[in-house]
mmCIF file of C-alpha atoms in Angstrom:
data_model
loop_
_atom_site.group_PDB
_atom_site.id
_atom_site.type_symbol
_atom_site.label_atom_id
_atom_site.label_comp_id
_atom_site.label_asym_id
_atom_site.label_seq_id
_atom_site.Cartn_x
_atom_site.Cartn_y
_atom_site.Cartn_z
ATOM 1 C CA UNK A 42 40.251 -74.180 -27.215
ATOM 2 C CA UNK A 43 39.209 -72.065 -30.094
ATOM 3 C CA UNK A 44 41.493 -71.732 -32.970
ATOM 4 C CA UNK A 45 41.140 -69.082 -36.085
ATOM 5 C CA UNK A 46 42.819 -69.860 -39.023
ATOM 6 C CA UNK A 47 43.431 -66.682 -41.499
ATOM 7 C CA UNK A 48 44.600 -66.984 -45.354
ATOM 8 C CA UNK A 49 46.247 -66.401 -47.448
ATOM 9 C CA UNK A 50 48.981 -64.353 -45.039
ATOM 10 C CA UNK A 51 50.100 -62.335 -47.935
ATOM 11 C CA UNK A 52 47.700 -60.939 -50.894
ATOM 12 C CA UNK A 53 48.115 -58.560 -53.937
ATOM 13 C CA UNK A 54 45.744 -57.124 -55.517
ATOM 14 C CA UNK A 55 45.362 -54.370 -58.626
ATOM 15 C CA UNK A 56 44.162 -50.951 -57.570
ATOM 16 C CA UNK A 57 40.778 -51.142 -58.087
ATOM 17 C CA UNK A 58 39.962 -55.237 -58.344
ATOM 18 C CA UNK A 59 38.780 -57.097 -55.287
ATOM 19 C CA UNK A 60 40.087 -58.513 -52.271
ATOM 20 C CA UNK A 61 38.902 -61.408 -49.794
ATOM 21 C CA UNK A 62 40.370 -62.608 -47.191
ATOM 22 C CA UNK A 63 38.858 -65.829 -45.444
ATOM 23 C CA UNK A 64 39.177 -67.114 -41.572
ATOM 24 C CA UNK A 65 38.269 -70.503 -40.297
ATOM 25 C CA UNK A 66 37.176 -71.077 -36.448
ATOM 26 C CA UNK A 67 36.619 -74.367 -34.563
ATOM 27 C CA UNK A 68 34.692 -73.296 -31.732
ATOM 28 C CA UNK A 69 30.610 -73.586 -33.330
ATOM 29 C CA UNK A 70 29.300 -71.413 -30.529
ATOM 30 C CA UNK A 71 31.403 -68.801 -31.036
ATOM 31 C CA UNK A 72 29.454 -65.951 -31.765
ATOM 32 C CA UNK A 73 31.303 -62.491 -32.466
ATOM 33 C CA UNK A 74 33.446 -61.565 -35.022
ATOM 34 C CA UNK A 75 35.329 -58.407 -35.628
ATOM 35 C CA UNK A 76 37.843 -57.527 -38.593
ATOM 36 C CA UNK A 77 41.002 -55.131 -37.676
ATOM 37 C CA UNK A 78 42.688 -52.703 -39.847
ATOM 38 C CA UNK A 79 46.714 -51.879 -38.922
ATOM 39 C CA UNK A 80 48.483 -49.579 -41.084
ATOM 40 C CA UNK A 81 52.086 -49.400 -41.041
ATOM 41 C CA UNK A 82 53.459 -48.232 -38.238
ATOM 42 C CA UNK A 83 49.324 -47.917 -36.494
ATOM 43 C CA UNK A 84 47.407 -49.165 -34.004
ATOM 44 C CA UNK A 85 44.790 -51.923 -35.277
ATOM 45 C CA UNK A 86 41.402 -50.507 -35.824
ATOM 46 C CA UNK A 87 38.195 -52.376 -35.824
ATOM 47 C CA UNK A 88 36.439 -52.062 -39.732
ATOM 48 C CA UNK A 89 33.410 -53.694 -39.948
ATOM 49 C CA UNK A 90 32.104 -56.881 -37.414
ATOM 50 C CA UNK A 91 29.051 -59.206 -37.257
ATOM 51 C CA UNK A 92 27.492 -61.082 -35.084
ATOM 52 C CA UNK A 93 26.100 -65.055 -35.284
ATOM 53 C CA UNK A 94 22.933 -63.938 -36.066
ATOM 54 C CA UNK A 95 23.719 -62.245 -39.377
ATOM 55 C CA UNK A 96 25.058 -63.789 -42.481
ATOM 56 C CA UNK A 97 26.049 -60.469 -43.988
ATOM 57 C CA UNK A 98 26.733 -57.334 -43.506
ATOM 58 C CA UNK A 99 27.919 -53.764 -45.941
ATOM 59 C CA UNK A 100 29.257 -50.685 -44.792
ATOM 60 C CA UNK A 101 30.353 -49.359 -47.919
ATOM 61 C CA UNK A 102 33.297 -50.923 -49.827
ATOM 62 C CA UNK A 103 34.014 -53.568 -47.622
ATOM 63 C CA UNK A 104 31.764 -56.230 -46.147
ATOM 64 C CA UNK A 105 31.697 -59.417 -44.282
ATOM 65 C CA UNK A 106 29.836 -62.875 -44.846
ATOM 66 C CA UNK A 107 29.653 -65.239 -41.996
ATOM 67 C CA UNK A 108 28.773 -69.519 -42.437
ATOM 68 C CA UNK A 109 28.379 -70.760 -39.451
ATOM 69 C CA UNK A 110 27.716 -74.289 -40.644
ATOM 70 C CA UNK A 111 31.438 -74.182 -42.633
ATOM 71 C CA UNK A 112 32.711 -72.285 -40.067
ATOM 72 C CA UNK A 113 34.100 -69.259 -41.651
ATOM 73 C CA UNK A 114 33.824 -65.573 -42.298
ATOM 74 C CA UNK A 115 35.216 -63.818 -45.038
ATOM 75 C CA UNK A 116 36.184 -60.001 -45.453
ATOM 76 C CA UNK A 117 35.534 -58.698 -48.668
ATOM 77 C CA UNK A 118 36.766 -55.349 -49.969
ATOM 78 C CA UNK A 119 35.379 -53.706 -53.603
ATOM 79 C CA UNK A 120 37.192 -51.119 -55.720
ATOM 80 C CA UNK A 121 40.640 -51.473 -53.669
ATOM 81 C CA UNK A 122 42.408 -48.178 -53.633
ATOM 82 C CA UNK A 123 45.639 -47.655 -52.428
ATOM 83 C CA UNK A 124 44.962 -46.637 -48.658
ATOM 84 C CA UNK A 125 43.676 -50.369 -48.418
ATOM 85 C CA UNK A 126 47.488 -50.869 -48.264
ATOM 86 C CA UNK A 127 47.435 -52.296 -44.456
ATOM 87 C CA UNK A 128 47.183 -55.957 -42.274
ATOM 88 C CA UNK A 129 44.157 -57.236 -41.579
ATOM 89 C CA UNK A 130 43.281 -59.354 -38.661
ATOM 90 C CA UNK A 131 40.184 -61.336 -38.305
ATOM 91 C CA UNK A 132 38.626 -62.763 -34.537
ATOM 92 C CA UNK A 133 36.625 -64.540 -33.226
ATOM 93 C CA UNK A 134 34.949 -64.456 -29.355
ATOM 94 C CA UNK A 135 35.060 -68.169 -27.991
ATOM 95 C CA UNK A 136 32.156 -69.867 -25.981
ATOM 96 C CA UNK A 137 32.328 -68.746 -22.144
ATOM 97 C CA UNK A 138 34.881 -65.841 -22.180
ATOM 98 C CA UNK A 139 33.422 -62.321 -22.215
ATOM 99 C CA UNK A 140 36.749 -61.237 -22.278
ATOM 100 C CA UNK A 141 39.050 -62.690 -24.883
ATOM 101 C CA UNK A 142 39.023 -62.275 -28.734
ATOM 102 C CA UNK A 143 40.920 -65.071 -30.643
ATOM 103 C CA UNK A 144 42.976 -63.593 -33.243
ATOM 104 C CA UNK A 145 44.258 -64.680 -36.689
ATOM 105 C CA UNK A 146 47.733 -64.165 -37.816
ATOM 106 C CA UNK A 147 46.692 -61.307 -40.193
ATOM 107 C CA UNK A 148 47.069 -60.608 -44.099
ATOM 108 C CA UNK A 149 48.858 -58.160 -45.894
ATOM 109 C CA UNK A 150 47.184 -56.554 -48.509
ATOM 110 C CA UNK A 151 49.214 -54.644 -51.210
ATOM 111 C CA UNK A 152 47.124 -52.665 -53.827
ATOM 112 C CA UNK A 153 49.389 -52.328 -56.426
ATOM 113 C CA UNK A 154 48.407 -48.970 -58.880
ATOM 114 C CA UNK B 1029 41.016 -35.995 -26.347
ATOM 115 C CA UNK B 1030 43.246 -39.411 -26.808
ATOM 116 C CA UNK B 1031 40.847 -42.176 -26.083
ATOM 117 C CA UNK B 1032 43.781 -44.970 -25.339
ATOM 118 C CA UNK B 1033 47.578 -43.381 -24.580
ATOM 119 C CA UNK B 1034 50.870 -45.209 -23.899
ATOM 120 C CA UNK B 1035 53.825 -44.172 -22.896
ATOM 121 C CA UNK B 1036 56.292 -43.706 -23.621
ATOM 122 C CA UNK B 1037 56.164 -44.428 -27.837
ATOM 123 C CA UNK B 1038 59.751 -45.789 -28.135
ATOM 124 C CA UNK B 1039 61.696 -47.480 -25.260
ATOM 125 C CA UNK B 1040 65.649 -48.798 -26.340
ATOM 126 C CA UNK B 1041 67.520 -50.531 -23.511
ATOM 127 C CA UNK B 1042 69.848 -53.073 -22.634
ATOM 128 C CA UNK B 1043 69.826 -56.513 -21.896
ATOM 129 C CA UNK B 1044 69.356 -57.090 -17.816
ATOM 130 C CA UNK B 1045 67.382 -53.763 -17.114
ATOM 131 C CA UNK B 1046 64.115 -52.831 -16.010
ATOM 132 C CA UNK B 1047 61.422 -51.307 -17.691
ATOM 133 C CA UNK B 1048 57.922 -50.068 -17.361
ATOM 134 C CA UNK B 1049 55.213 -49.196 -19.829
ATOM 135 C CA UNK B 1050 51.726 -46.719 -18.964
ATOM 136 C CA UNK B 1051 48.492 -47.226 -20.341
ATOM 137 C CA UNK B 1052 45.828 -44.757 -19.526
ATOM 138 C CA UNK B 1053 41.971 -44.599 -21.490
ATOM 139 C CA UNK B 1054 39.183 -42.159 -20.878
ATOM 140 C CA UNK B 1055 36.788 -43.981 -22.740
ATOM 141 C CA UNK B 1056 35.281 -45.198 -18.849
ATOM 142 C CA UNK B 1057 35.393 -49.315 -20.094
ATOM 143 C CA UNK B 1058 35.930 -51.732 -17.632
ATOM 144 C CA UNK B 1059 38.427 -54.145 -19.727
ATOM 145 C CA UNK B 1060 42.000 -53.667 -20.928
ATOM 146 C CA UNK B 1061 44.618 -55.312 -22.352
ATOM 147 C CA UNK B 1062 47.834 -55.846 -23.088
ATOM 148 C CA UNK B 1063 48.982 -57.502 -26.462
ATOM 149 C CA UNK B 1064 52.443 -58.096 -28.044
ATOM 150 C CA UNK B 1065 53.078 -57.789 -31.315
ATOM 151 C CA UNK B 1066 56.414 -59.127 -32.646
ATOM 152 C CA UNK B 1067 58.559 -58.805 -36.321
ATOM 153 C CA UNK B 1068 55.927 -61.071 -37.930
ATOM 154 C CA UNK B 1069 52.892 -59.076 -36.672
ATOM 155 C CA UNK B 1070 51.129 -61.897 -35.014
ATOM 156 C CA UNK B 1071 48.867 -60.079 -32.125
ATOM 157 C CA UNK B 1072 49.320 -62.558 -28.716
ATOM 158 C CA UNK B 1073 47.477 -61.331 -25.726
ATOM 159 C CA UNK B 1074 49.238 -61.687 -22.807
ATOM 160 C CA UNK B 1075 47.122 -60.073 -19.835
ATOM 161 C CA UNK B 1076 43.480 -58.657 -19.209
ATOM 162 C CA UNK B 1077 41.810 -56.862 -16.517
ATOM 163 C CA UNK B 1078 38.534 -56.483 -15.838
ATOM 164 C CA UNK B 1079 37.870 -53.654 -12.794
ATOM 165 C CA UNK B 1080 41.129 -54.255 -11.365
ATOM 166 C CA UNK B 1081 40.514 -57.562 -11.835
ATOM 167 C CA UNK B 1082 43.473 -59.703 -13.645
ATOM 168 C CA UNK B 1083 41.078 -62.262 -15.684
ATOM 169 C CA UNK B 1084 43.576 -63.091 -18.585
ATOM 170 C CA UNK B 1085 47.176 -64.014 -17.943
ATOM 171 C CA UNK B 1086 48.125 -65.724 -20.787
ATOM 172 C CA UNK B 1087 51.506 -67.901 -20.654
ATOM 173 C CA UNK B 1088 54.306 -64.872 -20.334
ATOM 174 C CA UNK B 1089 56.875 -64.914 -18.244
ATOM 175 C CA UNK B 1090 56.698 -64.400 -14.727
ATOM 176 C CA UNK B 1091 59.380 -61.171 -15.534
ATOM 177 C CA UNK B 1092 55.861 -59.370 -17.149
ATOM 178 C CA UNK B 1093 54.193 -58.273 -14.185
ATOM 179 C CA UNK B 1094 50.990 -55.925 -14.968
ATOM 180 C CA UNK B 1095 49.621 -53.510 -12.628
ATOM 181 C CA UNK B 1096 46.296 -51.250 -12.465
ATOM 182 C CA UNK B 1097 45.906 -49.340 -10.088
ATOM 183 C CA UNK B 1098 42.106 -48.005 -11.585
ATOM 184 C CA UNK B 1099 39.819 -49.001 -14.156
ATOM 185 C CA UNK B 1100 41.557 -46.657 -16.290
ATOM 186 C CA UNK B 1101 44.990 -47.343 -15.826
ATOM 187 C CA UNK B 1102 46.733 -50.808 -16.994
ATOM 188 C CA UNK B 1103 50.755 -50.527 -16.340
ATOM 189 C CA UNK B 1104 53.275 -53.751 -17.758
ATOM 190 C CA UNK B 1105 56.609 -53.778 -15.802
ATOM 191 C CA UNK B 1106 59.158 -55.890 -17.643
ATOM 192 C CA UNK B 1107 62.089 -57.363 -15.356
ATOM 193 C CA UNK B 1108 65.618 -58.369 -16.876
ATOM 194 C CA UNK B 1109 64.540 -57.328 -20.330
ATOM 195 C CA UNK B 1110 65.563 -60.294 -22.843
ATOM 196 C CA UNK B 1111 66.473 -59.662 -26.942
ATOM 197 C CA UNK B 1112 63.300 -61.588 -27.764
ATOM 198 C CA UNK B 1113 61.490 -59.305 -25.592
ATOM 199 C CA UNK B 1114 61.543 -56.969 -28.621
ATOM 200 C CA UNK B 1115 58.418 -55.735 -29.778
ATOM 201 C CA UNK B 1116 55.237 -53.606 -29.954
ATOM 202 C CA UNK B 1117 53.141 -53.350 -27.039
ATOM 203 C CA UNK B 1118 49.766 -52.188 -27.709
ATOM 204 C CA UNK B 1119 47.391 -51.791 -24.466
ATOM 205 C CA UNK B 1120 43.712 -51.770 -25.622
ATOM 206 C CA UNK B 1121 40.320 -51.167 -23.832
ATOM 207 C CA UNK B 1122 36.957 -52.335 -24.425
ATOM 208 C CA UNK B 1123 33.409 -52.061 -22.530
ATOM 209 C CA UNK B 1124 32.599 -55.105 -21.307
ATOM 210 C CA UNK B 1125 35.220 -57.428 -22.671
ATOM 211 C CA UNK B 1126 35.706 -59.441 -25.824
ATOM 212 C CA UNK B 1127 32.287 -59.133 -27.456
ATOM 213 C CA UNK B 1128 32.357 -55.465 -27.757
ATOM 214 C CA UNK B 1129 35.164 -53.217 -29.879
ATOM 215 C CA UNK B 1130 38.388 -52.768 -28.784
ATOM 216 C CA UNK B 1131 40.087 -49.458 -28.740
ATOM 217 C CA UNK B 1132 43.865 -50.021 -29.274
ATOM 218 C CA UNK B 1133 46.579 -47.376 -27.559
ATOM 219 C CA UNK B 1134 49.320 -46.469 -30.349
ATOM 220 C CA UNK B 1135 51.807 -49.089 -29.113
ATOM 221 C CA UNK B 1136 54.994 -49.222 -27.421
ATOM 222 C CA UNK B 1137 58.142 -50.161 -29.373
ATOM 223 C CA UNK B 1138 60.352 -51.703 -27.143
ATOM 224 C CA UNK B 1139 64.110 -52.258 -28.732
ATOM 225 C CA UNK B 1140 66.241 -54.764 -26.591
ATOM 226 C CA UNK B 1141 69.732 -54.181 -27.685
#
């Protein structure tokens, strides 16, 4: 079945440097993939997602690439400011289910001022 | 106005009892969930319904027995609660399953003692 990989599980950044966090998949079809925000003690919250047909997309100071040939997608975030404090998860939607997401095991940012 | 609501928002019991946990959304999607989130933050689904439907059972004990009685409701009953039954339990809800966003409820923290 498909697998998502997510690294590195910890990162710390300055306050306003950048931070990218990468995820692996094995499943080639797969074709959806969203990026979740939790804040301590908060429910995750979908950021920013793309789709198979996209390599890359903005909204603002975050953004996310997609390779499908290497099989990963990468969250990028610009100008880091403290409230970027939070895990992020990464997922992917296998071939077949309509249902299921495939999560990663998260990163912790820290933004460090 | 709260799209996805659980209750109740803590739950502490003892080892041996039973316990049940509500999830209600009035976003009108078709799909929910319900994930567990332990100490290390790892997101594992464990069940999904579709319409009523129970499409994702995921390997959980046969003491986790969901329940929805509507499209809008998604209940988890826990029997003989266990220490490493400790966690957050988030229900979500999305429109048509996995490809779309999900909307997360604000979690359940569940303390075994």
């Amino acid at each position: 079945g498909e697998n998502v990989e997510q690294h590195p599980s910890t990162l710390s950044v300055q306050e306003g440097d950048s931070a990218v966090i990468k995820c692996t998949y094995s499943d080639s079809a797969s074709n959806y993939f969203p990026w979740y925000k939790q804040e301590l003690g908060k429910r995750p919250q979908l950021i920013i997602d793309i789709r198979s047909n996209v390599g890359e997309k903005k909204d603002q100071r975050i953004a996310v690439t997609l390779n499908k040939t290497a099989k990963h997608f990468s969250l990028h975030i610009t100008e880091t400011q403290p409230e970027d404090s939070a895990v992020y998860f990464c997922a992917c939607k296998p071939t077949g289910s309509n249902y299921q997401l495939i999560w990663g095991a998260g990163t912790k940012l820290i933004i460090k001022p | 106005d709260t799209a996805v609501s659980q209750t109740p928002k803590y739950l502490v019991t003892q080892m041996g009892n039973d316990k049940s946990i509500k999830c209600e959304q009035n976003l009108g999607h078709d799909t929910m969930y319900w994930y567990k989130q332990d100490s290390k933050k790892f997101l594992k689904i464990m069940f999904s319904y579709n319409n009523k439907e129970l499409i994702i059972n995921e390997t959980v004990p046969n003491r986790f027995s969901p329940k929805s009685p509507d499209k809008a409701h998604l209940n988890l009953h826990i029997n003989s609660l266990e220490l490493g039954d400790s966690a957050v339990y988030f229900c979500a809800s999305s429109p048509i399953g996995g490809g779309d966003e999900q909307y997360f409820g604000p979690g359940t923290r569940l303390t075994v003692t």
